[in-house]
mmCIF file of C-alpha atoms and ligand atoms in Angstrom:
data_model
loop_
_atom_site.group_PDB
_atom_site.id
_atom_site.type_symbol
_atom_site.label_atom_id
_atom_site.label_comp_id
_atom_site.label_asym_id
_atom_site.label_seq_id
_atom_site.Cartn_x
_atom_site.Cartn_y
_atom_site.Cartn_z
ATOM 1 C CA MET A 819 -19.387 -49.877 -19.196
ATOM 2 C CA ILE A 820 -22.310 -48.735 -21.309
ATOM 3 C CA TYR A 821 -23.279 -45.154 -20.649
ATOM 4 C CA THR A 822 -26.895 -44.054 -20.899
ATOM 5 C CA LEU A 823 -28.612 -40.683 -20.872
ATOM 6 C CA PRO A 824 -29.271 -39.934 -17.191
ATOM 7 C CA PRO A 825 -32.686 -38.586 -16.185
ATOM 8 C CA LEU A 826 -33.004 -34.821 -16.386
ATOM 9 C CA PRO A 827 -33.741 -33.537 -12.865
ATOM 10 C CA TYR A 828 -36.679 -31.426 -14.130
ATOM 11 C CA ALA A 829 -39.231 -31.530 -16.945
ATOM 12 C CA SER A 830 -37.984 -30.544 -20.394
ATOM 13 C CA ASP A 831 -40.244 -27.468 -20.380
ATOM 14 C CA ALA A 832 -39.518 -26.519 -16.750
ATOM 15 C CA LEU A 833 -36.968 -23.832 -17.635
ATOM 16 C CA GLU A 834 -39.213 -22.029 -20.130
ATOM 17 C CA PRO A 835 -39.306 -19.312 -21.275
ATOM 18 C CA ARG A 836 -35.673 -18.658 -20.375
ATOM 19 C CA MET A 837 -34.494 -21.977 -21.783
ATOM 20 C CA SER A 838 -36.988 -23.475 -24.195
ATOM 21 C CA LYS A 839 -38.202 -27.037 -24.361
ATOM 22 C CA GLU A 840 -36.771 -27.156 -27.888
ATOM 23 C CA THR A 841 -33.321 -26.193 -26.586
ATOM 24 C CA ILE A 842 -33.508 -28.894 -23.910
ATOM 25 C CA GLU A 843 -34.681 -31.452 -26.457
ATOM 26 C CA TYR A 844 -31.741 -30.666 -28.744
ATOM 27 C CA HIS A 845 -29.061 -29.865 -26.201
ATOM 28 C CA TYR A 846 -29.878 -32.570 -23.694
ATOM 29 C CA GLY A 847 -31.746 -35.047 -25.871
ATOM 30 C CA LYS A 848 -29.560 -34.924 -28.995
ATOM 31 C CA HIS A 849 -26.162 -33.294 -28.347
ATOM 32 C CA LEU A 850 -25.552 -35.024 -25.010
ATOM 33 C CA GLN A 851 -26.947 -38.281 -26.400
ATOM 34 C CA THR A 852 -24.469 -38.080 -29.284
ATOM 35 C CA TYR A 853 -21.506 -37.688 -26.916
ATOM 36 C CA ILE A 854 -22.790 -40.700 -24.950
ATOM 37 C CA ASP A 855 -23.157 -42.755 -28.136
ATOM 38 C CA ASN A 856 -19.683 -41.734 -29.321
ATOM 39 C CA LEU A 857 -18.158 -42.694 -25.972
ATOM 40 C CA ASN A 858 -19.909 -46.060 -26.011
ATOM 41 C CA ASN A 859 -18.548 -46.665 -29.508
ATOM 42 C CA LEU A 860 -15.000 -45.573 -28.675
ATOM 43 C CA ILE A 861 -14.190 -47.385 -25.418
ATOM 44 C CA PRO A 862 -14.793 -51.100 -26.086
ATOM 45 C CA GLY A 863 -11.464 -52.924 -26.256
ATOM 46 C CA THR A 864 -9.514 -50.031 -24.694
ATOM 47 C CA ILE A 865 -8.205 -49.552 -21.142
ATOM 48 C CA TYR A 866 -11.099 -47.130 -20.639
ATOM 49 C CA GLU A 867 -13.775 -49.757 -21.133
ATOM 50 C CA ASN A 868 -14.326 -50.451 -17.433
ATOM 51 C CA MET A 869 -13.317 -47.114 -15.951
ATOM 52 C CA GLU A 870 -15.644 -44.723 -14.166
ATOM 53 C CA LEU A 871 -16.438 -41.612 -16.170
ATOM 54 C CA ASP A 872 -14.320 -39.321 -13.981
ATOM 55 C CA GLU A 873 -11.291 -41.614 -14.376
ATOM 56 C CA ILE A 874 -11.657 -41.464 -18.150
ATOM 57 C CA VAL A 875 -11.874 -37.674 -18.045
ATOM 58 C CA MET A 876 -8.778 -37.503 -15.836
ATOM 59 C CA THR A 877 -6.625 -39.800 -17.957
ATOM 60 C CA ALA A 878 -7.795 -40.031 -21.567
ATOM 61 C CA GLU A 879 -6.692 -37.916 -24.516
ATOM 62 C CA GLY A 880 -8.086 -37.270 -27.971
ATOM 63 C CA PRO A 881 -11.577 -38.377 -29.000
ATOM 64 C CA ILE A 882 -12.161 -40.518 -25.888
ATOM 65 C CA PHE A 883 -11.320 -37.581 -23.635
ATOM 66 C CA ASN A 884 -13.411 -35.198 -25.738
ATOM 67 C CA ASN A 885 -16.535 -37.333 -25.621
ATOM 68 C CA ALA A 886 -16.164 -38.469 -21.987
ATOM 69 C CA ALA A 887 -15.584 -34.899 -20.818
ATOM 70 C CA GLN A 888 -18.510 -33.624 -22.874
ATOM 71 C CA VAL A 889 -20.717 -36.244 -21.187
ATOM 72 C CA MET A 890 -19.490 -35.232 -17.734
ATOM 73 C CA ASN A 891 -19.614 -31.492 -18.423
ATOM 74 C CA HIS A 892 -23.157 -31.646 -19.756
ATOM 75 C CA MET A 893 -24.425 -33.741 -16.852
ATOM 76 C CA PHE A 894 -22.784 -31.262 -14.504
ATOM 77 C CA PHE A 895 -24.305 -28.314 -16.369
ATOM 78 C CA PHE A 896 -27.852 -29.687 -16.451
ATOM 79 C CA ASN A 897 -27.592 -30.658 -12.778
ATOM 80 C CA THR A 898 -26.572 -27.074 -11.978
ATOM 81 C CA LEU A 899 -29.773 -25.592 -13.398
ATOM 82 C CA SER A 900 -33.069 -25.398 -11.553
ATOM 83 C CA PRO A 901 -36.518 -24.106 -12.465
ATOM 84 C CA LYS A 902 -36.762 -22.588 -8.995
ATOM 85 C CA ARG A 903 -35.062 -19.243 -8.521
ATOM 86 C CA LYS A 904 -32.426 -19.758 -5.849
ATOM 87 C CA ASN A 905 -30.621 -16.983 -4.000
ATOM 88 C CA ILE A 906 -26.916 -17.308 -3.310
ATOM 89 C CA PRO A 907 -26.685 -18.799 0.190
ATOM 90 C CA GLN A 908 -24.811 -16.687 2.729
ATOM 91 C CA GLU A 909 -21.847 -19.031 3.121
ATOM 92 C CA LEU A 910 -21.225 -19.139 -0.641
ATOM 93 C CA LYS A 911 -21.666 -15.375 -0.817
ATOM 94 C CA GLU A 912 -18.932 -14.937 1.790
ATOM 95 C CA HIS A 913 -16.496 -17.056 -0.221
ATOM 96 C CA LEU A 914 -17.307 -15.227 -3.464
ATOM 97 C CA VAL A 915 -16.808 -11.844 -1.796
ATOM 98 C CA ARG A 916 -13.556 -13.043 -0.217
ATOM 99 C CA ASP A 917 -12.100 -14.231 -3.529
ATOM 100 C CA PHE A 918 -13.583 -11.749 -6.032
ATOM 101 C CA GLY A 919 -14.231 -8.628 -3.936
ATOM 102 C CA SER A 920 -18.007 -8.584 -4.410
ATOM 103 C CA ILE A 921 -20.812 -10.601 -5.981
ATOM 104 C CA GLU A 922 -21.076 -7.972 -8.727
ATOM 105 C CA THR A 923 -17.369 -8.283 -9.549
ATOM 106 C CA PHE A 924 -17.633 -12.060 -9.624
ATOM 107 C CA LYS A 925 -20.584 -11.874 -12.030
ATOM 108 C CA GLU A 926 -18.837 -9.310 -14.232
ATOM 109 C CA GLN A 927 -15.634 -11.355 -14.407
ATOM 110 C CA PHE A 928 -17.532 -14.560 -15.097
ATOM 111 C CA LYS A 929 -19.597 -12.961 -17.825
ATOM 112 C CA GLN A 930 -16.501 -11.388 -19.351
ATOM 113 C CA ALA A 931 -14.790 -14.786 -19.397
ATOM 114 C CA ALA A 932 -17.878 -16.398 -20.976
ATOM 115 C CA VAL A 933 -18.330 -13.751 -23.649
ATOM 116 C CA SER A 934 -14.653 -13.551 -24.580
ATOM 117 C CA LEU A 935 -13.930 -17.292 -24.716
ATOM 118 C CA PHE A 936 -13.111 -17.807 -28.383
ATOM 119 C CA GLY A 937 -14.960 -20.624 -30.088
ATOM 120 C CA SER A 938 -16.586 -23.432 -28.115
ATOM 121 C CA GLY A 939 -16.031 -24.193 -24.471
ATOM 122 C CA TRP A 940 -17.091 -23.975 -20.870
ATOM 123 C CA VAL A 941 -16.611 -21.359 -18.175
ATOM 124 C CA TRP A 942 -16.257 -22.821 -14.721
ATOM 125 C CA LEU A 943 -16.385 -21.658 -11.161
ATOM 126 C CA ALA A 944 -13.942 -24.010 -9.478
ATOM 127 C CA GLN A 945 -12.156 -24.356 -6.165
ATOM 128 C CA ASP A 946 -8.454 -25.057 -5.691
ATOM 129 C CA SER A 947 -7.144 -27.465 -3.048
ATOM 130 C CA GLY A 948 -6.673 -24.541 -0.666
ATOM 131 C CA GLY A 949 -10.343 -23.622 -0.919
ATOM 132 C CA LYS A 950 -9.936 -20.508 -3.093
ATOM 133 C CA LEU A 951 -12.502 -19.944 -5.828
ATOM 134 C CA HIS A 952 -11.455 -19.302 -9.437
ATOM 135 C CA ILE A 953 -13.153 -18.510 -12.747
ATOM 136 C CA ILE A 954 -11.657 -20.897 -15.289
ATOM 137 C CA PRO A 955 -12.467 -20.709 -19.019
ATOM 138 C CA GLU A 956 -11.833 -23.984 -20.840
ATOM 139 C CA SER A 957 -11.901 -24.523 -24.596
ATOM 140 C CA ASN A 958 -13.828 -27.353 -26.238
ATOM 141 C CA ALA A 959 -14.389 -30.171 -23.695
ATOM 142 C CA GLY A 960 -12.039 -28.793 -21.007
ATOM 143 C CA ASN A 961 -12.723 -29.525 -17.358
ATOM 144 C CA PRO A 962 -10.593 -27.927 -14.592
ATOM 145 C CA MET A 963 -10.559 -31.140 -12.534
ATOM 146 C CA ARG A 964 -7.702 -32.185 -14.840
ATOM 147 C CA ASP A 965 -5.675 -29.464 -13.111
ATOM 148 C CA GLY A 966 -6.769 -30.395 -9.584
ATOM 149 C CA TYR A 967 -9.663 -27.963 -9.257
ATOM 150 C CA LYS A 968 -13.063 -29.013 -7.935
ATOM 151 C CA PRO A 969 -15.816 -27.870 -10.317
ATOM 152 C CA LEU A 970 -18.619 -25.952 -8.567
ATOM 153 C CA MET A 971 -20.631 -24.410 -11.388
ATOM 154 C CA VAL A 972 -20.423 -24.111 -15.142
ATOM 155 C CA ILE A 973 -21.952 -22.371 -18.127
ATOM 156 C CA ASP A 974 -21.835 -24.113 -21.488
ATOM 157 C CA VAL A 975 -20.833 -21.539 -24.098
ATOM 158 C CA TRP A 976 -20.915 -23.858 -27.094
ATOM 159 C CA GLU A 977 -23.157 -22.246 -29.661
ATOM 160 C CA HIS A 978 -25.512 -25.255 -29.505
ATOM 161 C CA ALA A 979 -26.370 -24.235 -25.932
ATOM 162 C CA TYR A 980 -27.988 -20.948 -26.942
ATOM 163 C CA TYR A 981 -28.500 -20.708 -30.673
ATOM 164 C CA ILE A 982 -32.160 -21.808 -30.730
ATOM 165 C CA ASP A 983 -33.280 -19.335 -28.045
ATOM 166 C CA TYR A 984 -30.759 -16.518 -28.328
ATOM 167 C CA ARG A 985 -29.205 -16.910 -31.790
ATOM 168 C CA ASN A 986 -25.765 -15.301 -31.614
ATOM 169 C CA ARG A 987 -26.352 -13.508 -28.309
ATOM 170 C CA ARG A 988 -24.098 -15.435 -25.960
ATOM 171 C CA ALA A 989 -24.175 -12.644 -23.365
ATOM 172 C CA ALA A 990 -27.969 -12.889 -23.087
ATOM 173 C CA PHE A 991 -27.664 -16.629 -22.568
ATOM 174 C CA VAL A 992 -25.083 -16.139 -19.824
ATOM 175 C CA ASP A 993 -27.494 -13.778 -18.060
ATOM 176 C CA ILE A 994 -30.295 -16.342 -18.047
ATOM 177 C CA CYS A 995 -27.921 -19.036 -16.803
ATOM 178 C CA TRP A 996 -27.336 -16.868 -13.733
ATOM 179 C CA ASP A 997 -31.051 -16.934 -13.057
ATOM 180 C CA LEU A 998 -31.306 -20.667 -13.646
ATOM 181 C CA THR A 999 -28.309 -21.640 -11.520
ATOM 182 C CA ASP A 1000 -29.133 -23.544 -8.368
ATOM 183 C CA TRP A 1001 -26.764 -21.800 -5.950
ATOM 184 C CA GLU A 1002 -27.635 -24.238 -3.170
ATOM 185 C CA VAL A 1003 -26.170 -27.004 -5.309
ATOM 186 C CA VAL A 1004 -23.071 -24.858 -5.894
ATOM 187 C CA LEU A 1005 -22.673 -24.399 -2.123
ATOM 188 C CA ILE A 1006 -23.106 -28.121 -1.453
ATOM 189 C CA ARG A 1007 -20.355 -28.875 -3.984
ATOM 190 C CA MET A 1008 -18.131 -26.276 -2.320
ATOM 191 C CA LEU A 1009 -18.585 -28.037 1.014
ATOM 192 C CA GLN A 1010 -17.539 -31.416 -0.390
ATOM 193 C CA PRO A 1011 -13.960 -32.732 -0.048
ATOM 194 C CA PRO A 1012 -11.245 -31.631 -2.544
ATOM 195 C CA VAL A 1013 -11.308 -33.081 -6.020
ATOM 196 C CA ASP A 1014 -8.912 -35.968 -5.300
ATOM 197 C CA ARG A 1015 -11.202 -37.326 -2.577
ATOM 198 C CA ILE A 1016 -14.544 -36.459 -4.071
ATOM 199 C CA THR A 1017 -17.041 -38.974 -5.360
ATOM 200 C CA GLN A 1018 -17.979 -39.586 -8.939
ATOM 201 C CA THR A 1019 -21.526 -38.531 -8.070
ATOM 202 C CA VAL A 1020 -20.453 -34.999 -7.202
ATOM 203 C CA LEU A 1021 -18.196 -34.752 -10.233
ATOM 204 C CA ILE A 1022 -21.052 -35.446 -12.586
ATOM 205 C CA GLY A 1023 -22.957 -32.717 -10.837
ATOM 206 C CA GLN A 1024 -25.377 -34.543 -8.573
ATOM 207 C CA THR A 1025 -25.338 -33.492 -4.978
ATOM 208 C CA THR A 1026 -26.552 -34.850 -1.719
ATOM 209 C CA ARG A 1027 -26.853 -33.339 1.703
ATOM 210 C CA GLU A 1028 -25.496 -36.525 3.222
ATOM 211 C CA GLY A 1029 -22.777 -35.778 5.732
ATOM 212 C CA LEU A 1030 -23.512 -32.069 5.924
ATOM 213 C CA THR A 1031 -23.923 -30.630 9.388
ATOM 214 C CA ASP A 1032 -27.257 -29.214 10.515
ATOM 215 C CA ALA A 1033 -25.702 -25.746 10.515
ATOM 216 C CA ILE A 1034 -24.795 -26.041 6.830
ATOM 217 C CA THR A 1035 -28.165 -27.483 5.904
ATOM 218 C CA ASP A 1036 -29.786 -24.562 7.712
ATOM 219 C CA ALA A 1037 -27.490 -22.132 5.885
ATOM 220 C CA ILE A 1038 -28.570 -23.609 2.566
ATOM 221 C CA MET A 1039 -32.217 -23.432 3.464
ATOM 222 C CA GLU A 1040 -32.317 -20.060 5.152
ATOM 223 C CA ASP A 1041 -33.384 -18.114 2.085
ATOM 224 C CA GLU A 1042 -36.487 -20.030 1.168
ATOM 225 C CA LYS A 1043 -38.941 -22.688 2.079
ATOM 226 C CA ASP A 1044 -37.728 -26.169 1.258
ATOM 227 C CA MET A 1045 -40.762 -27.907 -0.236
ATOM 228 C CA ARG A 1046 -38.990 -31.114 -1.177
ATOM 229 C CA SER A 1047 -40.062 -34.480 0.131
ATOM 230 C CA TYR A 1048 -37.728 -36.183 2.572
ATOM 231 C CA VAL A 1049 -37.279 -39.909 2.938
ATOM 232 C CA CYS A 1050 -36.546 -41.762 6.170
ATOM 233 C CA VAL A 1051 -33.288 -43.616 5.550
ATOM 234 C CA THR A 1052 -34.217 -46.145 8.214
ATOM 235 C CA CYS A 1053 -37.608 -47.318 6.965
ATOM 236 C CA GLY A 1054 -38.272 -45.532 3.677
ATOM 237 C CA TRP A 1055 -41.309 -43.538 4.879
ATOM 238 C CA ILE A 1056 -41.602 -40.302 2.924
ATOM 239 C CA TYR A 1057 -42.444 -36.913 4.407
ATOM 240 C CA ASP A 1058 -44.309 -34.829 1.824
ATOM 241 C CA PRO A 1059 -44.610 -31.170 2.910
ATOM 242 C CA ALA A 1060 -47.793 -30.831 0.833
ATOM 243 C CA GLU A 1061 -49.453 -33.382 3.116
ATOM 244 C CA GLY A 1062 -47.639 -32.667 6.373
ATOM 245 C CA ASP A 1063 -48.211 -35.087 9.238
ATOM 246 C CA PRO A 1064 -51.646 -34.017 10.558
ATOM 247 C CA GLU A 1065 -51.990 -37.002 12.891
ATOM 248 C CA ASN A 1066 -48.979 -35.709 14.763
ATOM 249 C CA GLY A 1067 -49.974 -32.066 14.729
ATOM 250 C CA VAL A 1068 -48.046 -31.012 11.614
ATOM 251 C CA PRO A 1069 -50.310 -29.117 9.190
ATOM 252 C CA ALA A 1070 -50.166 -29.636 5.438
ATOM 253 C CA GLY A 1071 -47.708 -27.197 3.811
ATOM 254 C CA THR A 1072 -45.051 -27.468 6.533
ATOM 255 C CA PRO A 1073 -41.530 -27.654 5.021
ATOM 256 C CA PHE A 1074 -39.341 -30.406 6.408
ATOM 257 C CA ASN A 1075 -36.929 -27.918 8.007
ATOM 258 C CA GLU A 1076 -39.786 -26.354 9.960
ATOM 259 C CA LEU A 1077 -40.853 -29.594 11.621
ATOM 260 C CA PRO A 1078 -40.535 -29.439 15.418
ATOM 261 C CA ASP A 1079 -37.163 -30.640 16.739
ATOM 262 C CA ASP A 1080 -38.807 -33.526 18.575
ATOM 263 C CA TRP A 1081 -40.783 -34.704 15.541
ATOM 264 C CA THR A 1082 -40.089 -38.343 14.703
ATOM 265 C CA CYS A 1083 -40.777 -40.672 11.793
ATOM 266 C CA PRO A 1084 -44.417 -41.800 12.183
ATOM 267 C CA ALA A 1085 -43.515 -45.210 10.759
ATOM 268 C CA CYS A 1086 -40.373 -46.183 12.673
ATOM 269 C CA GLY A 1087 -39.834 -43.488 15.288
ATOM 270 C CA VAL A 1088 -36.348 -42.215 14.389
ATOM 271 C CA GLY A 1089 -35.553 -38.502 14.556
ATOM 272 C CA LYS A 1090 -35.342 -35.911 11.767
ATOM 273 C CA GLU A 1091 -31.614 -36.481 11.379
ATOM 274 C CA TYR A 1092 -32.420 -39.816 9.767
ATOM 275 C CA PHE A 1093 -34.179 -38.133 6.854
ATOM 276 C CA GLU A 1094 -32.663 -37.010 3.598
ATOM 277 C CA PRO A 1095 -34.149 -35.295 0.568
ATOM 278 C CA ALA A 1096 -35.985 -37.726 -1.662
ATOM 279 C CA ALA A 1097 -34.572 -38.011 -5.188
ATOM 280 C CA ARG A 1098 -35.682 -35.103 -7.356
HETATM 281 MN MN1 MN B 524 -23.558 -28.266 -24.744
#
């Protein structure tokens, strides 16, 4: 399998000024690209050649593990960030309070782990098979899925992640990562099956609301207006909140989750439950 640089889910300047375009261009465009190139050079002719990325990360050692895990970890990291400030959804908050005592304690412990990790590595929020949340520092390319944990969120504490914007100030970088973390995405990952039954898509950090109950979707959306477009999975018609559906009495600017319960797809007539967020 030939790996390629996946599309970044936001523009390279979308996280400015907290994370500069230059940082994204180096970190995403050059560092991640190098790990991808290395992996593509290392796997031909080995048993890893036709494996999915998560299988390689779970089973390889040495340079193949290092490069495969760095590819996965970076995709996960960049898919965890969002230019839109996202509050911690209530259901995630409850789990964090249950397992760390309070949100403040969780943040303090996470920051402490990130600042004190010696050398290069990653600090993860991960969930064990019993559902409990843990802060797990990993050196170099480490990923806690190797130990059966499901990754939920991560901060890259390799110096290349922050040196352009923050020089040696890792703590300042950790603080901005808090602000850039998409906590809805973290919650969606938490609601997915344990790591042994999870899909490759989730492990590389992408998330989908597919299969989530309405109650969970509502919980995710309760803190803000959801201005994403939604696509009808039956016919492909796209609901764009900026346009609304004026012919059917829905004014422009109406978020998808505020559409009336009896609203149906204007093209094929199916209900709202047949819509899912359009690709970012
Ligand atoms: Mn990195």
